[in-house]
Amino acid sequence: MKLTELVIATSNMHKIRELRSILKHLRHLDILSLSDFPHYTAPPETGSTFQENALLKARHAATALGRWVLADDSGLVVPALGGEPGVRSARYAGENATDADNRKKLLEQMHHLMAEDRRAYFECCLALVSPSGKEKCVCASCEGAILSQPTGGGGFGYDSLFIKDGYSKTFGELEESTKNRISHRR
């Protein structure tokens, strides 16, 4: 089967927009998302690592949809918090938590930490799986620090709290094209 369509295994519009922007140079691909398959139900994220979850989502969608699938699992890791929020980044404050709820909980958990303990990194694993079971998974990270309050209205998740090493603006303040060039997902 020739790769002419690629399904991004998410319904998260922020991730869809980010990945489409990153992949825009692949003009021969028709890039779809799970929003294009309203009857598809994604599996629960039961992995203990970003890689396990990315592969789980990609394998499930590739088999169910009969298409090449790119799945992402990513999140924020704060070593001083024992790796939290980690694979539970999107659900840190609870199963139906909003980004604001998750940021609030993170700031509450970090309120006592001094600057050197506010180090953090975003980790992303991307899994590409074909309908026949061929697969490739790559992981990357982006290191920086967590501020004591949100700054900037762009991005999503923890972007308004995270400043990448070597930059003076949070991911929530950076232009989307800059963030997409330097982020963990890139």
PDB file of C-alpha atoms in Angstrom:
ATOM      1  CA  MET A   1       0.000   0.000   0.000  1.00  0.00           C
ATOM      2  CA  LYS A   2       1.481   3.326  -1.058  1.00  0.00           C
ATOM      3  CA  LEU A   3       1.593   6.053   1.573  1.00  0.00           C
ATOM      4  CA  THR A   4      -0.681   8.801   0.205  1.00  0.00           C
ATOM      5  CA  GLU A   5      -2.807   9.293   3.316  1.00  0.00           C
ATOM      6  CA  LEU A   6      -1.628   9.692   6.866  1.00  0.00           C
ATOM      7  CA  VAL A   7      -3.962   9.698   9.848  1.00  0.00           C
ATOM      8  CA  ILE A   8      -2.861  11.660  12.880  1.00  0.00           C
ATOM      9  CA  ALA A   9      -4.248   9.595  15.753  1.00  0.00           C
ATOM     10  CA  THR A  10      -5.790  12.378  17.800  1.00  0.00           C
ATOM     11  CA  SER A  11      -8.885  14.531  17.974  1.00  0.00           C
ATOM     12  CA  ASN A  12      -6.979  17.248  19.855  1.00  0.00           C
ATOM     13  CA  MET A  13      -7.218  20.208  17.474  1.00  0.00           C
ATOM     14  CA  HIS A  14      -4.056  21.810  18.896  1.00  0.00           C
ATOM     15  CA  LYS A  15      -1.981  18.694  18.163  1.00  0.00           C
ATOM     16  CA  ILE A  16      -3.588  18.295  14.746  1.00  0.00           C
ATOM     17  CA  ARG A  17      -2.737  21.891  13.807  1.00  0.00           C
ATOM     18  CA  GLU A  18       0.825  21.535  15.143  1.00  0.00           C
ATOM     19  CA  LEU A  19       1.528  18.261  13.355  1.00  0.00           C
ATOM     20  CA  ARG A  20      -0.025  19.462  10.096  1.00  0.00           C
ATOM     21  CA  SER A  21       2.192  22.529  10.226  1.00  0.00           C
ATOM     22  CA  ILE A  22       5.293  20.413  10.921  1.00  0.00           C
ATOM     23  CA  LEU A  23       4.398  17.987   8.089  1.00  0.00           C
ATOM     24  CA  LYS A  24       3.290  20.597   5.536  1.00  0.00           C
ATOM     25  CA  HIS A  25       6.397  20.027   3.404  1.00  0.00           C
ATOM     26  CA  LEU A  26       5.063  16.528   2.624  1.00  0.00           C
ATOM     27  CA  ARG A  27       2.705  17.873  -0.024  1.00  0.00           C
ATOM     28  CA  HIS A  28       1.991  14.434  -1.529  1.00  0.00           C
ATOM     29  CA  LEU A  29       0.247  13.327   1.684  1.00  0.00           C
ATOM     30  CA  ASP A  30      -3.385  13.843   2.511  1.00  0.00           C
ATOM     31  CA  ILE A  31      -3.185  14.395   6.256  1.00  0.00           C
ATOM     32  CA  LEU A  32      -6.282  13.255   8.133  1.00  0.00           C
ATOM     33  CA  SER A  33      -7.082  13.015  11.838  1.00  0.00           C
ATOM     34  CA  LEU A  34      -9.402  10.974  14.019  1.00  0.00           C
ATOM     35  CA  SER A  35     -11.948  13.768  13.534  1.00  0.00           C
ATOM     36  CA  ASP A  36     -12.355  12.358  10.008  1.00  0.00           C
ATOM     37  CA  PHE A  37     -13.443   9.015  11.504  1.00  0.00           C
ATOM     38  CA  PRO A  38     -16.256   9.844  13.951  1.00  0.00           C
ATOM     39  CA  HIS A  39     -17.158   6.191  14.566  1.00  0.00           C
ATOM     40  CA  TYR A  40     -13.627   5.219  15.590  1.00  0.00           C
ATOM     41  CA  THR A  41     -12.995   4.847  19.319  1.00  0.00           C
ATOM     42  CA  ALA A  42      -9.417   5.222  20.490  1.00  0.00           C
ATOM     43  CA  PRO A  43      -8.091   2.780  23.088  1.00  0.00           C
ATOM     44  CA  PRO A  44      -7.406   3.893  26.661  1.00  0.00           C
ATOM     45  CA  GLU A  45      -3.844   5.073  27.259  1.00  0.00           C
ATOM     46  CA  THR A  46      -2.684   2.298  29.569  1.00  0.00           C
ATOM     47  CA  GLY A  47       1.055   2.500  28.919  1.00  0.00           C
ATOM     48  CA  SER A  48       3.508   3.546  31.600  1.00  0.00           C
ATOM     49  CA  THR A  49       5.696   5.456  29.117  1.00  0.00           C
ATOM     50  CA  PHE A  50       5.102   7.900  26.286  1.00  0.00           C
ATOM     51  CA  GLN A  51       6.517   5.344  23.842  1.00  0.00           C
ATOM     52  CA  GLU A  52       4.149   2.595  24.993  1.00  0.00           C
ATOM     53  CA  ASN A  53       1.135   4.907  24.633  1.00  0.00           C
ATOM     54  CA  ALA A  54       2.185   6.222  21.203  1.00  0.00           C
ATOM     55  CA  LEU A  55       2.636   2.684  19.875  1.00  0.00           C
ATOM     56  CA  LEU A  56      -0.618   1.506  21.448  1.00  0.00           C
ATOM     57  CA  LYS A  57      -2.591   4.321  19.785  1.00  0.00           C
ATOM     58  CA  ALA A  58      -0.859   3.970  16.405  1.00  0.00           C
ATOM     59  CA  ARG A  59      -1.223   0.186  16.235  1.00  0.00           C
ATOM     60  CA  HIS A  60      -4.879   0.283  17.222  1.00  0.00           C
ATOM     61  CA  ALA A  61      -5.806   3.004  14.711  1.00  0.00           C
ATOM     62  CA  ALA A  62      -3.755   1.504  11.854  1.00  0.00           C
ATOM     63  CA  THR A  63      -5.492  -1.848  12.303  1.00  0.00           C
ATOM     64  CA  ALA A  64      -8.992  -0.404  12.752  1.00  0.00           C
ATOM     65  CA  LEU A  65      -8.755   2.184   9.946  1.00  0.00           C
ATOM     66  CA  GLY A  66      -6.574   0.263   7.492  1.00  0.00           C
ATOM     67  CA  ARG A  67      -4.340   3.304   6.953  1.00  0.00           C
ATOM     68  CA  TRP A  68      -0.905   4.578   7.892  1.00  0.00           C
ATOM     69  CA  VAL A  69      -1.145   6.267  11.296  1.00  0.00           C
ATOM     70  CA  LEU A  70       1.049   8.709  13.182  1.00  0.00           C
ATOM     71  CA  ALA A  71       0.342   8.771  16.915  1.00  0.00           C
ATOM     72  CA  ASP A  72       1.833  11.119  19.457  1.00  0.00           C
ATOM     73  CA  ASP A  73       2.101  10.726  23.166  1.00  0.00           C
ATOM     74  CA  SER A  74       3.733  13.578  24.944  1.00  0.00           C
ATOM     75  CA  GLY A  75       3.743  15.437  28.188  1.00  0.00           C
ATOM     76  CA  LEU A  76       5.581  17.478  30.737  1.00  0.00           C
ATOM     77  CA  VAL A  77       8.063  15.881  33.134  1.00  0.00           C
ATOM     78  CA  VAL A  78       9.206  17.653  36.302  1.00  0.00           C
ATOM     79  CA  PRO A  79      12.048  15.664  37.911  1.00  0.00           C
ATOM     80  CA  ALA A  80      11.595  17.412  41.302  1.00  0.00           C
ATOM     81  CA  LEU A  81       8.029  16.043  41.361  1.00  0.00           C
ATOM     82  CA  GLY A  82       9.169  12.487  40.707  1.00  0.00           C
ATOM     83  CA  GLY A  83       8.443  12.808  36.978  1.00  0.00           C
ATOM     84  CA  GLU A  84       4.911  14.189  37.329  1.00  0.00           C
ATOM     85  CA  PRO A  85       2.746  14.965  35.509  1.00  0.00           C
ATOM     86  CA  GLY A  86       4.393  12.624  32.955  1.00  0.00           C
ATOM     87  CA  VAL A  87       2.131  10.294  30.966  1.00  0.00           C
ATOM     88  CA  ARG A  88      -0.832  11.726  32.881  1.00  0.00           C
ATOM     89  CA  SER A  89      -0.118  15.302  31.738  1.00  0.00           C
ATOM     90  CA  ALA A  90      -3.504  15.751  30.042  1.00  0.00           C
ATOM     91  CA  ARG A  91      -5.288  14.190  33.037  1.00  0.00           C
ATOM     92  CA  TYR A  92      -3.077  15.516  35.848  1.00  0.00           C
ATOM     93  CA  ALA A  93      -5.927  17.231  37.714  1.00  0.00           C
ATOM     94  CA  GLY A  94      -8.441  14.494  36.870  1.00  0.00           C
ATOM     95  CA  GLU A  95      -9.986  12.639  33.929  1.00  0.00           C
ATOM     96  CA  ASN A  96     -12.032  15.621  32.692  1.00  0.00           C
ATOM     97  CA  ALA A  97      -9.538  18.309  33.686  1.00  0.00           C
ATOM     98  CA  THR A  98      -9.041  21.366  31.497  1.00  0.00           C
ATOM     99  CA  ASP A  99      -5.619  22.756  30.590  1.00  0.00           C
ATOM    100  CA  ALA A 100      -6.216  25.479  33.214  1.00  0.00           C
ATOM    101  CA  ASP A 101      -7.005  22.830  35.866  1.00  0.00           C
ATOM    102  CA  ASN A 102      -3.793  20.958  35.038  1.00  0.00           C
ATOM    103  CA  ARG A 103      -1.673  24.126  35.146  1.00  0.00           C
ATOM    104  CA  LYS A 104      -3.225  25.101  38.485  1.00  0.00           C
ATOM    105  CA  LYS A 105      -2.456  21.701  40.021  1.00  0.00           C
ATOM    106  CA  LEU A 106       1.112  21.800  38.688  1.00  0.00           C
ATOM    107  CA  LEU A 107       1.704  25.250  40.182  1.00  0.00           C
ATOM    108  CA  GLU A 108       0.254  24.099  43.516  1.00  0.00           C
ATOM    109  CA  GLN A 109       2.580  21.072  43.527  1.00  0.00           C
ATOM    110  CA  MET A 110       5.583  23.282  42.663  1.00  0.00           C
ATOM    111  CA  HIS A 111       4.867  26.322  44.870  1.00  0.00           C
ATOM    112  CA  HIS A 112       7.614  25.384  47.351  1.00  0.00           C
ATOM    113  CA  LEU A 113      10.312  24.685  44.748  1.00  0.00           C
ATOM    114  CA  MET A 114      13.227  27.060  44.230  1.00  0.00           C
ATOM    115  CA  ALA A 115      14.473  28.029  40.747  1.00  0.00           C
ATOM    116  CA  GLU A 116      16.980  25.170  40.400  1.00  0.00           C
ATOM    117  CA  ASP A 117      14.227  22.646  41.198  1.00  0.00           C
ATOM    118  CA  ARG A 118      11.803  24.114  38.647  1.00  0.00           C
ATOM    119  CA  ARG A 119      13.613  22.358  35.796  1.00  0.00           C
ATOM    120  CA  ALA A 120      11.328  20.421  33.470  1.00  0.00           C
ATOM    121  CA  TYR A 121      11.160  18.963  30.015  1.00  0.00           C
ATOM    122  CA  PHE A 122       8.547  18.077  27.471  1.00  0.00           C
ATOM    123  CA  GLU A 123       8.894  14.584  26.068  1.00  0.00           C
ATOM    124  CA  CYS A 124       7.263  13.392  22.865  1.00  0.00           C
ATOM    125  CA  CYS A 125       7.146   9.985  21.256  1.00  0.00           C
ATOM    126  CA  LEU A 126       5.805   9.668  17.723  1.00  0.00           C
ATOM    127  CA  ALA A 127       4.848   6.259  16.400  1.00  0.00           C
ATOM    128  CA  LEU A 128       4.264   5.597  12.713  1.00  0.00           C
ATOM    129  CA  VAL A 129       2.468   2.334  11.948  1.00  0.00           C
ATOM    130  CA  SER A 130       1.295   0.901   8.636  1.00  0.00           C
ATOM    131  CA  PRO A 131      -1.863  -1.179   8.181  1.00  0.00           C
ATOM    132  CA  SER A 132       0.393  -4.221   7.633  1.00  0.00           C
ATOM    133  CA  GLY A 133       2.174  -3.688  10.961  1.00  0.00           C
ATOM    134  CA  LYS A 134       5.394  -1.943   9.936  1.00  0.00           C
ATOM    135  CA  GLU A 135       6.316   0.501  12.658  1.00  0.00           C
ATOM    136  CA  LYS A 136       8.822   3.114  13.737  1.00  0.00           C
ATOM    137  CA  CYS A 137       8.846   5.092  16.959  1.00  0.00           C
ATOM    138  CA  VAL A 138      11.053   8.061  17.825  1.00  0.00           C
ATOM    139  CA  CYS A 139      11.222  10.105  21.000  1.00  0.00           C
ATOM    140  CA  ALA A 140      12.619  13.554  21.731  1.00  0.00           C
ATOM    141  CA  SER A 141      12.641  16.036  24.560  1.00  0.00           C
ATOM    142  CA  CYS A 142      12.806  19.768  25.007  1.00  0.00           C
ATOM    143  CA  GLU A 143      14.380  21.067  28.230  1.00  0.00           C
ATOM    144  CA  GLY A 144      13.586  24.200  30.163  1.00  0.00           C
ATOM    145  CA  ALA A 145      11.952  25.495  33.331  1.00  0.00           C
ATOM    146  CA  ILE A 146       8.496  26.135  34.789  1.00  0.00           C
ATOM    147  CA  LEU A 147       7.446  29.666  35.728  1.00  0.00           C
ATOM    148  CA  SER A 148       5.440  30.454  38.861  1.00  0.00           C
ATOM    149  CA  GLN A 149       2.522  31.827  36.827  1.00  0.00           C
ATOM    150  CA  PRO A 150       1.230  31.480  33.249  1.00  0.00           C
ATOM    151  CA  THR A 151       2.500  33.925  30.641  1.00  0.00           C
ATOM    152  CA  GLY A 152       1.130  34.168  27.108  1.00  0.00           C
ATOM    153  CA  GLY A 153      -2.117  32.997  25.589  1.00  0.00           C
ATOM    154  CA  GLY A 154      -0.817  30.884  22.726  1.00  0.00           C
ATOM    155  CA  GLY A 155      -0.198  27.178  22.583  1.00  0.00           C
ATOM    156  CA  PHE A 156      -2.004  24.710  24.815  1.00  0.00           C
ATOM    157  CA  GLY A 157      -1.482  22.506  27.836  1.00  0.00           C
ATOM    158  CA  TYR A 158       1.475  23.719  29.880  1.00  0.00           C
ATOM    159  CA  ASP A 159       2.876  26.000  27.141  1.00  0.00           C
ATOM    160  CA  SER A 160       2.225  29.225  29.075  1.00  0.00           C
ATOM    161  CA  LEU A 161       4.342  27.942  31.997  1.00  0.00           C
ATOM    162  CA  PHE A 162       7.314  26.499  30.078  1.00  0.00           C
ATOM    163  CA  ILE A 163      10.393  28.422  28.949  1.00  0.00           C
ATOM    164  CA  LYS A 164      12.766  26.406  26.748  1.00  0.00           C
ATOM    165  CA  ASP A 165      16.451  26.706  27.570  1.00  0.00           C
ATOM    166  CA  GLY A 166      18.008  29.519  25.551  1.00  0.00           C
ATOM    167  CA  TYR A 167      14.721  31.425  25.111  1.00  0.00           C
ATOM    168  CA  SER A 168      13.177  34.292  27.069  1.00  0.00           C
ATOM    169  CA  LYS A 169       9.538  33.612  26.191  1.00  0.00           C
ATOM    170  CA  THR A 170       7.230  30.769  27.132  1.00  0.00           C
ATOM    171  CA  PHE A 171       5.861  28.435  24.473  1.00  0.00           C
ATOM    172  CA  GLY A 172       2.596  30.325  25.064  1.00  0.00           C
ATOM    173  CA  GLU A 173       4.264  33.597  24.023  1.00  0.00           C
ATOM    174  CA  LEU A 174       6.269  32.360  21.040  1.00  0.00           C
ATOM    175  CA  GLU A 175       4.911  32.565  17.526  1.00  0.00           C
ATOM    176  CA  GLU A 176       3.478  29.229  16.441  1.00  0.00           C
ATOM    177  CA  SER A 177       6.057  28.864  13.662  1.00  0.00           C
ATOM    178  CA  THR A 178       8.913  29.335  16.160  1.00  0.00           C
ATOM    179  CA  LYS A 179       7.450  26.873  18.649  1.00  0.00           C
ATOM    180  CA  ASN A 180       6.874  24.314  15.889  1.00  0.00           C
ATOM    181  CA  ARG A 181      10.541  24.615  14.879  1.00  0.00           C
ATOM    182  CA  ILE A 182      12.007  24.075  18.377  1.00  0.00           C
ATOM    183  CA  SER A 183       9.512  21.980  20.311  1.00  0.00           C
ATOM    184  CA  HIS A 184       9.661  18.377  21.485  1.00  0.00           C
ATOM    185  CA  ARG A 185       7.106  17.394  18.829  1.00  0.00           C
ATOM    186  CA  ARG A 186       9.327  18.688  16.030  1.00  0.00           C
TER     187      ARG A 186
END
